[in-house]
């Protein structure tokens, strides 16, 4: 039987794994806008940081998102310069922008899908994952 502490730890690990996936997706999509990083990561990081920061969890999560962008900015620049290798049959290779009302979520993002690769879409309930896939 799991104790409350073990369940909390498992939830935190799952949230951190989802946040790591979001960071990877932002890096691969070569997104460099700080507002997009904060919008994507703050809801994921705030519950984890609440245990350490208390009421300042939202501020700490925003700061963490900014630090992650700063940390991965060099990798994003390297990826944009890198010549891509032939990885298989390309199903989709396009640039696009995405907005929700007047809020720009993605601007000139690149989407490349290769047959045989696995892709995931992470987000909390009601975030619009299904709507995005339609």
PDB file of N, CA, C and O in Angstrom, residues 39-69:
ATOM      1  N   UNK A  39       4.435  30.412 -20.496  1.00  0.00           N
ATOM      2  CA  UNK A  39       3.052  29.950 -20.631  1.00  0.00           C
ATOM      3  C   UNK A  39       2.984  28.415 -20.645  1.00  0.00           C
ATOM      4  O   UNK A  39       2.056  27.831 -20.094  1.00  0.00           O
ATOM      5  N   UNK A  40       3.970  27.776 -21.255  1.00  0.00           N
ATOM      6  CA  UNK A  40       3.968  26.314 -21.354  1.00  0.00           C
ATOM      7  C   UNK A  40       4.419  25.645 -20.056  1.00  0.00           C
ATOM      8  O   UNK A  40       3.882  24.596 -19.679  1.00  0.00           O
ATOM      9  N   UNK A  41       5.382  26.241 -19.364  1.00  0.00           N
ATOM     10  CA  UNK A  41       6.004  25.548 -18.228  1.00  0.00           C
ATOM     11  C   UNK A  41       5.481  25.955 -16.852  1.00  0.00           C
ATOM     12  O   UNK A  41       5.522  25.153 -15.922  1.00  0.00           O
ATOM     13  N   UNK A  42       4.982  27.162 -16.703  1.00  0.00           N
ATOM     14  CA  UNK A  42       4.524  27.612 -15.386  1.00  0.00           C
ATOM     15  C   UNK A  42       3.445  26.706 -14.806  1.00  0.00           C
ATOM     16  O   UNK A  42       3.546  26.299 -13.649  1.00  0.00           O
ATOM     17  N   UNK A  43       2.407  26.325 -15.578  1.00  0.00           N
ATOM     18  CA  UNK A  43       1.398  25.429 -14.995  1.00  0.00           C
ATOM     19  C   UNK A  43       1.949  24.052 -14.613  1.00  0.00           C
ATOM     20  O   UNK A  43       1.433  23.408 -13.713  1.00  0.00           O
ATOM     21  N   UNK A  44       3.003  23.624 -15.297  1.00  0.00           N
ATOM     22  CA  UNK A  44       3.587  22.319 -14.987  1.00  0.00           C
ATOM     23  C   UNK A  44       4.510  22.381 -13.771  1.00  0.00           C
ATOM     24  O   UNK A  44       4.552  21.451 -12.964  1.00  0.00           O
ATOM     25  N   UNK A  45       5.274  23.464 -13.656  1.00  0.00           N
ATOM     26  CA  UNK A  45       6.262  23.566 -12.587  1.00  0.00           C
ATOM     27  C   UNK A  45       5.695  24.102 -11.272  1.00  0.00           C
ATOM     28  O   UNK A  45       6.208  23.783 -10.204  1.00  0.00           O
ATOM     29  N   UNK A  46       4.640  24.904 -11.329  1.00  0.00           N
ATOM     30  CA  UNK A  46       4.097  25.522 -10.116  1.00  0.00           C
ATOM     31  C   UNK A  46       3.683  24.505  -9.054  1.00  0.00           C
ATOM     32  O   UNK A  46       4.014  24.684  -7.871  1.00  0.00           O
ATOM     33  N   UNK A  47       2.971  23.402  -9.399  1.00  0.00           N
ATOM     34  CA  UNK A  47       2.605  22.443  -8.345  1.00  0.00           C
ATOM     35  C   UNK A  47       3.805  21.798  -7.664  1.00  0.00           C
ATOM     36  O   UNK A  47       3.792  21.540  -6.473  1.00  0.00           O
ATOM     37  N   UNK A  48       4.866  21.558  -8.434  1.00  0.00           N
ATOM     38  CA  UNK A  48       6.067  20.950  -7.850  1.00  0.00           C
ATOM     39  C   UNK A  48       6.775  21.948  -6.949  1.00  0.00           C
ATOM     40  O   UNK A  48       7.205  21.609  -5.847  1.00  0.00           O
ATOM     41  N   UNK A  49       6.874  23.186  -7.408  1.00  0.00           N
ATOM     42  CA  UNK A  49       7.575  24.208  -6.631  1.00  0.00           C
ATOM     43  C   UNK A  49       6.766  24.694  -5.429  1.00  0.00           C
ATOM     44  O   UNK A  49       7.318  25.291  -4.518  1.00  0.00           O
ATOM     45  N   UNK A  50       5.465  24.454  -5.422  1.00  0.00           N
ATOM     46  CA  UNK A  50       4.623  24.887  -4.300  1.00  0.00           C
ATOM     47  C   UNK A  50       5.078  24.267  -2.991  1.00  0.00           C
ATOM     48  O   UNK A  50       4.984  24.884  -1.933  1.00  0.00           O
ATOM     49  N   UNK A  51       5.593  23.040  -3.055  1.00  0.00           N
ATOM     50  CA  UNK A  51       6.067  22.361  -1.851  1.00  0.00           C
ATOM     51  C   UNK A  51       7.282  23.066  -1.253  1.00  0.00           C
ATOM     52  O   UNK A  51       7.515  23.003  -0.054  1.00  0.00           O
ATOM     53  N   UNK A  52       8.045  23.782  -2.094  1.00  0.00           N
ATOM     54  CA  UNK A  52       9.265  24.431  -1.630  1.00  0.00           C
ATOM     55  C   UNK A  52       9.104  25.937  -1.471  1.00  0.00           C
ATOM     56  O   UNK A  52       9.696  26.544  -0.600  1.00  0.00           O
ATOM     57  N   UNK A  53       8.306  26.537  -2.350  1.00  0.00           N
ATOM     58  CA  UNK A  53       8.194  27.993  -2.376  1.00  0.00           C
ATOM     59  C   UNK A  53       6.907  28.517  -1.747  1.00  0.00           C
ATOM     60  O   UNK A  53       6.765  29.706  -1.533  1.00  0.00           O
ATOM     61  N   UNK A  54       5.923  27.652  -1.525  1.00  0.00           N
ATOM     62  CA  UNK A  54       4.665  28.084  -0.940  1.00  0.00           C
ATOM     63  C   UNK A  54       3.886  29.002  -1.860  1.00  0.00           C
ATOM     64  O   UNK A  54       3.615  28.672  -3.004  1.00  0.00           O
ATOM     65  N   UNK A  55       3.556  30.184  -1.362  1.00  0.00           N
ATOM     66  CA  UNK A  55       2.722  31.125  -2.112  1.00  0.00           C
ATOM     67  C   UNK A  55       3.446  31.693  -3.336  1.00  0.00           C
ATOM     68  O   UNK A  55       2.817  32.188  -4.247  1.00  0.00           O
ATOM     69  N   UNK A  56       4.766  31.622  -3.359  1.00  0.00           N
ATOM     70  CA  UNK A  56       5.539  32.169  -4.470  1.00  0.00           C
ATOM     71  C   UNK A  56       5.770  31.156  -5.581  1.00  0.00           C
ATOM     72  O   UNK A  56       6.663  31.338  -6.408  1.00  0.00           O
ATOM     73  N   UNK A  57       4.989  30.097  -5.618  1.00  0.00           N
ATOM     74  CA  UNK A  57       5.216  29.031  -6.588  1.00  0.00           C
ATOM     75  C   UNK A  57       5.087  29.517  -8.022  1.00  0.00           C
ATOM     76  O   UNK A  57       5.882  29.139  -8.885  1.00  0.00           O
ATOM     77  N   UNK A  58       4.103  30.373  -8.310  1.00  0.00           N
ATOM     78  CA  UNK A  58       3.919  30.883  -9.680  1.00  0.00           C
ATOM     79  C   UNK A  58       5.129  31.714 -10.108  1.00  0.00           C
ATOM     80  O   UNK A  58       5.604  31.591 -11.236  1.00  0.00           O
ATOM     81  N   UNK A  59       5.614  32.568  -9.214  1.00  0.00           N
ATOM     82  CA  UNK A  59       6.776  33.406  -9.518  1.00  0.00           C
ATOM     83  C   UNK A  59       8.004  32.528  -9.728  1.00  0.00           C
ATOM     84  O   UNK A  59       8.774  32.721 -10.676  1.00  0.00           O
ATOM     85  N   UNK A  60       8.190  31.544  -8.841  1.00  0.00           N
ATOM     86  CA  UNK A  60       9.331  30.641  -8.958  1.00  0.00           C
ATOM     87  C   UNK A  60       9.248  29.818 -10.247  1.00  0.00           C
ATOM     88  O   UNK A  60      10.267  29.584 -10.906  1.00  0.00           O
ATOM     89  N   UNK A  61       8.051  29.389 -10.615  1.00  0.00           N
ATOM     90  CA  UNK A  61       7.890  28.619 -11.844  1.00  0.00           C
ATOM     91  C   UNK A  61       8.210  29.471 -13.066  1.00  0.00           C
ATOM     92  O   UNK A  61       8.844  29.003 -14.016  1.00  0.00           O
ATOM     93  N   UNK A  62       7.777  30.732 -13.055  1.00  0.00           N
ATOM     94  CA  UNK A  62       8.112  31.638 -14.154  1.00  0.00           C
ATOM     95  C   UNK A  62       9.606  31.869 -14.253  1.00  0.00           C
ATOM     96  O   UNK A  62      10.173  31.882 -15.348  1.00  0.00           O
ATOM     97  N   UNK A  63      10.262  32.033 -13.109  1.00  0.00           N
ATOM     98  CA  UNK A  63      11.711  32.210 -13.093  1.00  0.00           C
ATOM     99  C   UNK A  63      12.418  30.949 -13.571  1.00  0.00           C
ATOM    100  O   UNK A  63      13.412  31.014 -14.311  1.00  0.00           O
ATOM    101  N   UNK A  64      11.903  29.783 -13.169  1.00  0.00           N
ATOM    102  CA  UNK A  64      12.484  28.521 -13.612  1.00  0.00           C
ATOM    103  C   UNK A  64      12.348  28.371 -15.126  1.00  0.00           C
ATOM    104  O   UNK A  64      13.281  27.906 -15.795  1.00  0.00           O
ATOM    105  N   UNK A  65      11.207  28.767 -15.677  1.00  0.00           N
ATOM    106  CA  UNK A  65      11.013  28.694 -17.129  1.00  0.00           C
ATOM    107  C   UNK A  65      12.004  29.606 -17.842  1.00  0.00           C
ATOM    108  O   UNK A  65      12.590  29.228 -18.867  1.00  0.00           O
ATOM    109  N   UNK A  66      12.234  30.806 -17.300  1.00  0.00           N
ATOM    110  CA  UNK A  66      13.200  31.728 -17.896  1.00  0.00           C
ATOM    111  C   UNK A  66      14.617  31.161 -17.830  1.00  0.00           C
ATOM    112  O   UNK A  66      15.392  31.261 -18.794  1.00  0.00           O
ATOM    113  N   UNK A  67      14.958  30.525 -16.702  1.00  0.00           N
ATOM    114  CA  UNK A  67      16.286  29.903 -16.580  1.00  0.00           C
ATOM    115  C   UNK A  67      16.449  28.734 -17.543  1.00  0.00           C
ATOM    116  O   UNK A  67      17.525  28.541 -18.126  1.00  0.00           O
ATOM    117  N   UNK A  68      15.389  27.956 -17.720  1.00  0.00           N
ATOM    118  CA  UNK A  68      15.461  26.841 -18.669  1.00  0.00           C
ATOM    119  C   UNK A  68      15.659  27.348 -20.094  1.00  0.00           C
ATOM    120  O   UNK A  68      16.452  26.780 -20.855  1.00  0.00           O
ATOM    121  N   UNK A  69      14.957  28.411 -20.455  1.00  0.00           N
ATOM    122  CA  UNK A  69      15.139  28.996 -21.790  1.00  0.00           C
ATOM    123  C   UNK A  69      16.575  29.469 -21.955  1.00  0.00           C
ATOM    124  O   UNK A  69      17.208  29.210 -22.980  1.00  0.00           O
TER     125      UNK A  69
END
